[in-house]
Short mmCIF file of C-alpha atoms in Angstrom, two decimals:
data_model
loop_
_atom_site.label_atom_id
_atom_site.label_comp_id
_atom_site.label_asym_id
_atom_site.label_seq_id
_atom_site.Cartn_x
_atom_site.Cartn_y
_atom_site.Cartn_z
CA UNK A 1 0.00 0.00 0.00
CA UNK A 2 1.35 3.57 -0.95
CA UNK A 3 1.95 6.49 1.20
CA UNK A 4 -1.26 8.44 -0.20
CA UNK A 5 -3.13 5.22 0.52
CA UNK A 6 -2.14 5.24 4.01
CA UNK A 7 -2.60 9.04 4.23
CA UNK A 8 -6.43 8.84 2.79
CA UNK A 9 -6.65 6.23 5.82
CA UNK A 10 -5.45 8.09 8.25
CA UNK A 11 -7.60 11.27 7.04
CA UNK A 12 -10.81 9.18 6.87
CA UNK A 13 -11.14 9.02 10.56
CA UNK A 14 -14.15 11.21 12.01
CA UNK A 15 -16.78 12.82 10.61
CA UNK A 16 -16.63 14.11 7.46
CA UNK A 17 -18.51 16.40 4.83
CA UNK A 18 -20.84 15.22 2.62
CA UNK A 19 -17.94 16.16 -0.80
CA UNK A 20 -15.15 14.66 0.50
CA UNK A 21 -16.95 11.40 1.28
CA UNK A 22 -18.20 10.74 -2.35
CA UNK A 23 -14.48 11.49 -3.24
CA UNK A 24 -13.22 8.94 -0.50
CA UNK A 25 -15.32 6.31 -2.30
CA UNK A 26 -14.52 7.02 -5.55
CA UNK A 27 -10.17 6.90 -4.42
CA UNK A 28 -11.38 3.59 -2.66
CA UNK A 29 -12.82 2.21 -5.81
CA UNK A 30 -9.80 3.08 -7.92
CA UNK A 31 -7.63 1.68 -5.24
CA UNK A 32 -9.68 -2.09 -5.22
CA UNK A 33 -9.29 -1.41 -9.04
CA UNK A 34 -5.46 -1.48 -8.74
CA UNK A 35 -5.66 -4.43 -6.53
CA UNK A 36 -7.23 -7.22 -8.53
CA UNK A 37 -5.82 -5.62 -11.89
CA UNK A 38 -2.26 -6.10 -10.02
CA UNK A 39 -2.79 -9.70 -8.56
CA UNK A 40 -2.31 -11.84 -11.39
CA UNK A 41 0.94 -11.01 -11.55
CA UNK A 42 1.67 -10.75 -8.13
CA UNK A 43 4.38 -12.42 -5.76
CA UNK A 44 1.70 -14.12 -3.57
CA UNK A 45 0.52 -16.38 -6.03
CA UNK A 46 4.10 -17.25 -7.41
CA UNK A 47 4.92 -17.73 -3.66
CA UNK A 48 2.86 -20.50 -3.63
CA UNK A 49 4.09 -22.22 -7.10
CA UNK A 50 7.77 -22.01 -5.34
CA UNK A 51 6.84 -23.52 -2.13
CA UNK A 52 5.07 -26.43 -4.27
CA UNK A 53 8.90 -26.84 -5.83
CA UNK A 54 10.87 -26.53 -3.26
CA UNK A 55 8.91 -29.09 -1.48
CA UNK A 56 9.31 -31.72 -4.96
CA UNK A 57 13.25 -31.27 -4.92
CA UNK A 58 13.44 -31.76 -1.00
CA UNK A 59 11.79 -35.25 -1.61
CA UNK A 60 14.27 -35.66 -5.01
CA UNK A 61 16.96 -35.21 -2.71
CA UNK A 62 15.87 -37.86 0.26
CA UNK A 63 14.55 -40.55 -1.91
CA UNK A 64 16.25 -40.58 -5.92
CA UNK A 65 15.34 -43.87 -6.27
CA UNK A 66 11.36 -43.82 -5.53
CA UNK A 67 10.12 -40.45 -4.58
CA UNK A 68 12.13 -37.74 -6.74
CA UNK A 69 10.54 -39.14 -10.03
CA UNK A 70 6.81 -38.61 -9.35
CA UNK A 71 7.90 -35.18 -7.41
CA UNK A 72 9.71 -34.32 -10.33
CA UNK A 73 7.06 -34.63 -12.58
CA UNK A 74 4.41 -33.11 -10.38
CA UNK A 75 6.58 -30.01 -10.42
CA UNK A 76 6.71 -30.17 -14.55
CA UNK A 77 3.13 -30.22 -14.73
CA UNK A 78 2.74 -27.30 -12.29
CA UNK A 79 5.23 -24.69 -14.59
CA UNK A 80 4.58 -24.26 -17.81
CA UNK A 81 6.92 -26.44 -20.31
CA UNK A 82 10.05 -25.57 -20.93
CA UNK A 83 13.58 -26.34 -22.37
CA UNK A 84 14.74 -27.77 -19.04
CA UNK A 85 12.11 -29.70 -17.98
CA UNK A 86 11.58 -32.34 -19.86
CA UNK A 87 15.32 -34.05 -18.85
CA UNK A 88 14.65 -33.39 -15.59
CA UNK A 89 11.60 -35.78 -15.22
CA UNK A 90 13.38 -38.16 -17.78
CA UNK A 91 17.16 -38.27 -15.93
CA UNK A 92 16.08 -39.42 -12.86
CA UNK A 93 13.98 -42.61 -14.03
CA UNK A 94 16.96 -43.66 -16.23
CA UNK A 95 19.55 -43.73 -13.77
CA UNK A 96 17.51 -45.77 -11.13
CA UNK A 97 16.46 -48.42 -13.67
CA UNK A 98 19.91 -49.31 -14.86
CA UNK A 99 20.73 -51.86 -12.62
CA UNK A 100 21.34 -55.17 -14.87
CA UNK A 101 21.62 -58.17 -12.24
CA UNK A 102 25.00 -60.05 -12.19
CA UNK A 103 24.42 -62.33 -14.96
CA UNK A 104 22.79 -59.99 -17.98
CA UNK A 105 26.37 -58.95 -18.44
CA UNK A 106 29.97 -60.40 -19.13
CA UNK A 107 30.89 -56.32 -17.68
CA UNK A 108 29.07 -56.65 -14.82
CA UNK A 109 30.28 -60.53 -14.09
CA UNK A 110 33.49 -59.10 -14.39
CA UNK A 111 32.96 -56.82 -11.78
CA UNK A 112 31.04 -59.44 -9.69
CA UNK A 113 34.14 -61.57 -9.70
CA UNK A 114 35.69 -60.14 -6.65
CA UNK A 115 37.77 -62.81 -5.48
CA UNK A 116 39.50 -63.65 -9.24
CA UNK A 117 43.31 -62.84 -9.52
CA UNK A 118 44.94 -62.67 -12.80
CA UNK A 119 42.46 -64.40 -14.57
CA UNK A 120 39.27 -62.57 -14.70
CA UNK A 121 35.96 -63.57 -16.49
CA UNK A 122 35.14 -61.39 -19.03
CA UNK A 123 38.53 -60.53 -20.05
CA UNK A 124 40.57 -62.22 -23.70
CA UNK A 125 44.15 -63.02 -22.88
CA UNK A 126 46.74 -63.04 -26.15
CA UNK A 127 49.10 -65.62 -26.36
CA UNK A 128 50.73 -68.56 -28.01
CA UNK A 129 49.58 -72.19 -27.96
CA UNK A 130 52.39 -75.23 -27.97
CA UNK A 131 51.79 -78.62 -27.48
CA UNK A 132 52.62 -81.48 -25.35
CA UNK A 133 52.20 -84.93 -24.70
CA UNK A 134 50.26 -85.05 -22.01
CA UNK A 135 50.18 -88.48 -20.57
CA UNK A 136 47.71 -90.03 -18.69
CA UNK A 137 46.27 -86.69 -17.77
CA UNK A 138 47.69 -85.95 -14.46
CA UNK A 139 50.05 -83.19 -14.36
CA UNK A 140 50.69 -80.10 -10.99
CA UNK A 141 47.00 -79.72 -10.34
CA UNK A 142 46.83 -83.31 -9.20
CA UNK A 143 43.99 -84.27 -10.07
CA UNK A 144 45.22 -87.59 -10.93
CA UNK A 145 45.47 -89.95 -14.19
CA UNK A 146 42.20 -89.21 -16.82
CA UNK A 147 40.82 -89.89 -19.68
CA UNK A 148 39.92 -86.39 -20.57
CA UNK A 149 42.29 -85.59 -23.21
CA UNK A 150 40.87 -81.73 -23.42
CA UNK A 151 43.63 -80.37 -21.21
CA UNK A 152 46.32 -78.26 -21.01
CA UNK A 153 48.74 -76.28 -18.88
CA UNK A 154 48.76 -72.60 -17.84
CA UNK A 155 51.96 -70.75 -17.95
CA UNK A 156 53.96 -70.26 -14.72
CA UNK A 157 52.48 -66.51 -14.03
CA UNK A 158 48.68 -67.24 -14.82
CA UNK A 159 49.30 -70.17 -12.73
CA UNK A 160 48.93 -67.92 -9.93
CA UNK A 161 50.14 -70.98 -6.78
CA UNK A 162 47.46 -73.03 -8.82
CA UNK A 163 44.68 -70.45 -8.88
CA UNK A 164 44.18 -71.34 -12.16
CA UNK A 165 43.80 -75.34 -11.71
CA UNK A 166 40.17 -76.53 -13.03
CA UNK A 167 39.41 -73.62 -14.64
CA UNK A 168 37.59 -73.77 -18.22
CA UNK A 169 39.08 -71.65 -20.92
CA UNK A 170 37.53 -70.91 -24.40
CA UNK A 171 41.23 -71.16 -26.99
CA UNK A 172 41.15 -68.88 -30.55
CA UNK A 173 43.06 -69.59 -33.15
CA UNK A 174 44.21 -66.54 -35.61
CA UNK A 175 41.37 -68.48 -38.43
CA UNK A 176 38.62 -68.56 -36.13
CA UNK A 177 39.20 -72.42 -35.06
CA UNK A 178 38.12 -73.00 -30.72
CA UNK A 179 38.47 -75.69 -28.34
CA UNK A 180 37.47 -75.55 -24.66
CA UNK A 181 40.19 -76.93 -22.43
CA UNK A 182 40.21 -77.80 -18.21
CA UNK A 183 43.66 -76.35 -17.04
CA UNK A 184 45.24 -79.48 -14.95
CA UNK A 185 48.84 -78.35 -15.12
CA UNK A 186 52.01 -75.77 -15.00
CA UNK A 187 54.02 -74.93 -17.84
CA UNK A 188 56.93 -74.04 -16.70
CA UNK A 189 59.07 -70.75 -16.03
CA UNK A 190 59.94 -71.05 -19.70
CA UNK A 191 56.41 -70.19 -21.01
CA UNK A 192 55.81 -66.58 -21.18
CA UNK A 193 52.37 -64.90 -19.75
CA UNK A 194 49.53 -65.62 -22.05
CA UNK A 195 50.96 -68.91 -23.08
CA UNK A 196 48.84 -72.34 -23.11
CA UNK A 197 50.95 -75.97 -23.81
CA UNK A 198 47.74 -77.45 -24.95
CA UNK A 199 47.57 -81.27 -25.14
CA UNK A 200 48.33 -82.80 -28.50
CA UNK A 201 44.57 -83.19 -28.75
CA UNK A 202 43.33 -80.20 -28.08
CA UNK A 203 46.37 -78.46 -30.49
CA UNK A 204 44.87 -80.30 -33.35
CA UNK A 205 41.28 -78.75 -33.14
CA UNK A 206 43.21 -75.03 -33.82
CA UNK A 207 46.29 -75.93 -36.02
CA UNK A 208 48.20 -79.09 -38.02
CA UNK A 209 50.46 -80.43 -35.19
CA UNK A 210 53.35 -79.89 -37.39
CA UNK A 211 53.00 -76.15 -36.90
CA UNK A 212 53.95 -76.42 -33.26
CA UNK A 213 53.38 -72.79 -31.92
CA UNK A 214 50.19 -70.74 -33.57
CA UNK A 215 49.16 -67.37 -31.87
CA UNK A 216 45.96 -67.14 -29.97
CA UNK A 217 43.64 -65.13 -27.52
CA UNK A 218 41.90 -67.15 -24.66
CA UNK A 219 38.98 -66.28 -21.89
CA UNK A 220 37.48 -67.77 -18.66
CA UNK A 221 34.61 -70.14 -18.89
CA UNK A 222 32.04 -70.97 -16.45
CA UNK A 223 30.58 -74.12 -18.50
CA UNK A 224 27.69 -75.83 -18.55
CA UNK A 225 28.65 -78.81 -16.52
CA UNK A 226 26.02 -81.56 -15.02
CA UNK A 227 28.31 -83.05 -12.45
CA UNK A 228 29.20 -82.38 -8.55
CA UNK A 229 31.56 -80.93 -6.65
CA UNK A 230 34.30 -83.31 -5.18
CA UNK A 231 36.77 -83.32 -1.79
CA UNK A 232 39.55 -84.89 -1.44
CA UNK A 233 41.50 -85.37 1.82
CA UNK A 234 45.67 -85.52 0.63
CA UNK A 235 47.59 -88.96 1.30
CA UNK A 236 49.00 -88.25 4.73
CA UNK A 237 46.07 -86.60 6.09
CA UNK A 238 44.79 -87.03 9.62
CA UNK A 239 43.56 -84.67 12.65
CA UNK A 240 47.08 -83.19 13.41
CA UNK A 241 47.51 -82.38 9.68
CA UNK A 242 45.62 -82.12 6.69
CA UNK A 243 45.39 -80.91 3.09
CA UNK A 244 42.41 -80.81 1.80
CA UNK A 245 41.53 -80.34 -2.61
CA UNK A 246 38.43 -79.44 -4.35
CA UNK A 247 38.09 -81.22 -7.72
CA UNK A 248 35.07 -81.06 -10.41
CA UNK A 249 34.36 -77.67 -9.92
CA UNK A 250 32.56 -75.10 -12.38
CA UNK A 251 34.27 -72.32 -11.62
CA UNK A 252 37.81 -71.68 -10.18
CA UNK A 253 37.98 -71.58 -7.01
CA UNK A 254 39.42 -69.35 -4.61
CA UNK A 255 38.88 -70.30 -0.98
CA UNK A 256 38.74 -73.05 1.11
CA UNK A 257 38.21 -72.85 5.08
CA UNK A 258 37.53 -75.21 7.45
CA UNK A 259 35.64 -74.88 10.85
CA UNK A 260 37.62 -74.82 13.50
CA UNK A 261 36.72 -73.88 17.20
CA UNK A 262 37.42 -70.22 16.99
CA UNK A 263 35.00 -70.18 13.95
CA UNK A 264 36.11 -70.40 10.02
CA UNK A 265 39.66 -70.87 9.14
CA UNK A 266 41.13 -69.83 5.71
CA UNK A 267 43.97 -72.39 4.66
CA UNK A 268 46.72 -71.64 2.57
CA UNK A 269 46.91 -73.18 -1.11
CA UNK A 270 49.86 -74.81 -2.50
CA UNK A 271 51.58 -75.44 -5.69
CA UNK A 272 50.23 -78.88 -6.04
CA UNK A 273 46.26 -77.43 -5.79
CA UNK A 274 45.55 -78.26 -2.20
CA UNK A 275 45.02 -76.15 0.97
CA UNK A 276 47.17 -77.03 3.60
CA UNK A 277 45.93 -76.79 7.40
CA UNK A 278 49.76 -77.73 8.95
CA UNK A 279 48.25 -77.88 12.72
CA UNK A 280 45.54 -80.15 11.65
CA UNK A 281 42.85 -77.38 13.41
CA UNK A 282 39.58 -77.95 11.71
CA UNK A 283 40.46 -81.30 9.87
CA UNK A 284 37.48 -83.65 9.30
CA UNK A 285 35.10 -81.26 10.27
CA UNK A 286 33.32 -79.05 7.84
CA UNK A 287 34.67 -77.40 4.80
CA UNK A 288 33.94 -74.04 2.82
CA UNK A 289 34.71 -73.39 -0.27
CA UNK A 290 34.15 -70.12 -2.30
CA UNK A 291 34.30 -69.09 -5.89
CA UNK A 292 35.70 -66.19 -7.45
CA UNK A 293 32.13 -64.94 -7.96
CA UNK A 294 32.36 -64.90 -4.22
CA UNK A 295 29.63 -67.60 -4.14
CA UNK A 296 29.87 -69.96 -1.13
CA UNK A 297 29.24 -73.92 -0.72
CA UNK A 298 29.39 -75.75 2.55
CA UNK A 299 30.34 -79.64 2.78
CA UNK A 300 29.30 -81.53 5.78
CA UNK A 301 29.74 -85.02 6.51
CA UNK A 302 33.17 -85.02 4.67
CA UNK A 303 35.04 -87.89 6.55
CA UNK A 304 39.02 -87.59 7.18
CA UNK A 305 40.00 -90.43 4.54
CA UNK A 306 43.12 -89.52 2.85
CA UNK A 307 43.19 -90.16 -1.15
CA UNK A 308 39.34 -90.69 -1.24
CA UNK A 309 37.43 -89.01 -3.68
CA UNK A 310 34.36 -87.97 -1.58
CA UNK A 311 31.52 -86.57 -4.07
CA UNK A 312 28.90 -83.87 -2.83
CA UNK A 313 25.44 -82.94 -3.78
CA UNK A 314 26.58 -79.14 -4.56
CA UNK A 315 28.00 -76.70 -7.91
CA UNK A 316 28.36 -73.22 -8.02
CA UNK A 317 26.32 -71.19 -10.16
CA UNK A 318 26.77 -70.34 -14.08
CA UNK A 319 28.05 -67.09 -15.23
#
C-alpha cells in the first residue's frame, strides 16, 4: 500500500462532509481497481508455485530412487513447459532403472568376480599355444590320471600358486578355429604370460600339429557342466595335519576354510592345488569353499579319509 493510501486512511477518521466522502469512495474504488488488476501477476501467487517446488526437490533429494521421479514430474506439470524440464523428469527414471543383475552382463560378471586374480571372467588373454604330450592326464594340479584328453597347462604366471587349476578356458586360433580346455597343469618358467601348452589333442582342433606354436587369444569359462563338486583329503592326512583339494568344480575356485573352534579358518593353497591346514585345526570337520564370484558352498559329513574321492550334492552357479 502507498503512502497516499495510508494518508487517505489516516484522514478518513471522524466525521466528514458530505464532498469529501463521495471522493473517499470514488479513491477507494480506484484503489480495489489497482488491486485485482495487479494480482495476477503478483508475488503471492508465485509464492505459492515455489513452495510447491521446493517441497518436490526436497523429496528428489531424500529418496532418488522412488520419490524424486513422481515429485519431479508433479513439479513439470505445475510450470509451464520448458527447455529444461523435460530431462529433468526423464534423468532421474533412467539412472535408477539401470541396474542389470549379475548375470545380464559379461561387464558386470566381471565386476562381480571379486575374489579372481589374474584371470578374470570377461577378459581375452593373447598368447601362443604349444603342445605337449600329455600323458595319462595328471600333471601339478593333481587331479590324478584321466581320460579327458581336453587339457592343457597354464603358464607359470597365470598359474597364480594353482589359482588357475580346473578352470575352463575358451582357446582362438588366428582363423577362427576353438576348443574348450580344463587347465590341470604348470608350464613351466619357460612359457611366457599368455601362453597355453595345450595337449596334443586339443592343439589339433586349432592348427596341423606340425605347426607347433600358432598365436591365440583365450577367456574364462564358467561351462555348462552336469556333475558335482568333489573333496579330497591328501595322502597323509589325519587330525594333526591335513590338506584338503576341491576337484570337479565349475568355476575356479578361490577359498577353502575349514571350521575350527574359533570359527572359520582360511587355509593356505599350495603349488600342487591343495590347501594345507599344517596344525591339523579344523580337519574332518566341515569345509567351505568359495568361488571367485564370491559364491559360497558348505560340505558336511566329509570324513578324514586320505586319497578318497568324496563326491557332494553341490556346484556353483553359471556365469
Amino acid at each position: 500500500m502507498n503512502e497516499s493510501s495510508r494518508t487517505a486512511r489516516r484522514r478518513g477518521r471522524g466525521p466528514k462532509p458530505r464532498g469529501v466522502a463521495v471522493v473517499a469512495l470514488i479513491a477507494a474504488g480506484a484503489l480495489v481497481c489497482l488491486v485485482v488488476a495487479f494480482r495476477p501477476g503478483g508475488h503471492p501467487a508465485d509464492a505459492g508455485r515455489t513452495t510447491a517446488t521446493a517441497a518436490a526437490g526436497s523429496r528428489g533429494t531424500q529418496d532418488p530412487g522412488r520419490a524424486a521421479p513422481a515429485a519431479s514430474a508433479s513439479a513439470a506439470a505445475t510450470r509451464s513447459p520448458g527447455p529444461t524440464a523435460s530431462p529433468a523428469v526423464t534423468a532421474r527414471p533412467s539412472t535408477t532403472s539401470a541396474r542389470p543383475s549379475a548375470p545380464d552382463t559379461p561387464r558386470t560378471s566381471a565386476r562381480a568376480a571379486s575374489l579372481a586374480r589374474r584371470i578374470r571372467p570377461g577378459t581375452d588373454y593373447r598368447g601362443v599355444a604349444t603342445t605337449y604330450d600329455a600323458g595319462n592326464g595328471d600333471g601339478s594340479c593333481s587331479y590324478g590320471p584321466s581320460s579327458d584328453v581336453m587339457t592343457a597347462a597354464m603358464n607359470h604366471t597365470d598359474y597364480e600358486t594353482s589359482a588357475a587349476c580346473g578352470a575352463y578356458v575358451l582357446v582362438r586360433a588366428a582363423d577362427g578355429a576353438t576348443v574348450t580346455v580344463r587347465i590341470t597343469n604348470e608350464c613351466p618358467t619357460g612359457c611366457a604370460p599368455g601362453q597355453l601348452d595345450l595337449s596334443a589333442q586339443a592343439f589339433a582342433r586349432l592348427a596341423a600339429p606340425s605347426a607347433g606354436r600358432i598365436p591365440i587369444t583365450w577367456r574364462l569359462l564358467s561351462p555348462d557342466a552336469s556333475g558335482k563338486v568333489a573333496l579330497r583329503y591328501k595322502t597323509g592326512s589325519s587330525r594333526y595335519w591335513c590338506a584338503v583339494q576341491v576337484i570337479g568344480h565349475r568355476n575356479p575356485v578361490a577359498r577353502l576354510e575349514l571350521r575350527a573352534a574359533g570359527g572359520w579358518r582360511r587355509l593356505p593353497r599350495t603349488e600342487y592345488n591343495y590347501f594345507l591346514a599344517e596344525d591339523g585345526g579344523g580337519c574332518g570337520g566341515t569345509i567351505r569353499i568359495t568361488d571367485i564370484y564370491g559364491e559360497r558352498l558348505t560340505a558336511d559329513g566329509i570324513a578324514l579319509r586320505p586319497d578318497a574321492v568324496q563326491t557332494t550334492r553341490l556346484q556353483f552357479a553359471r556365469h
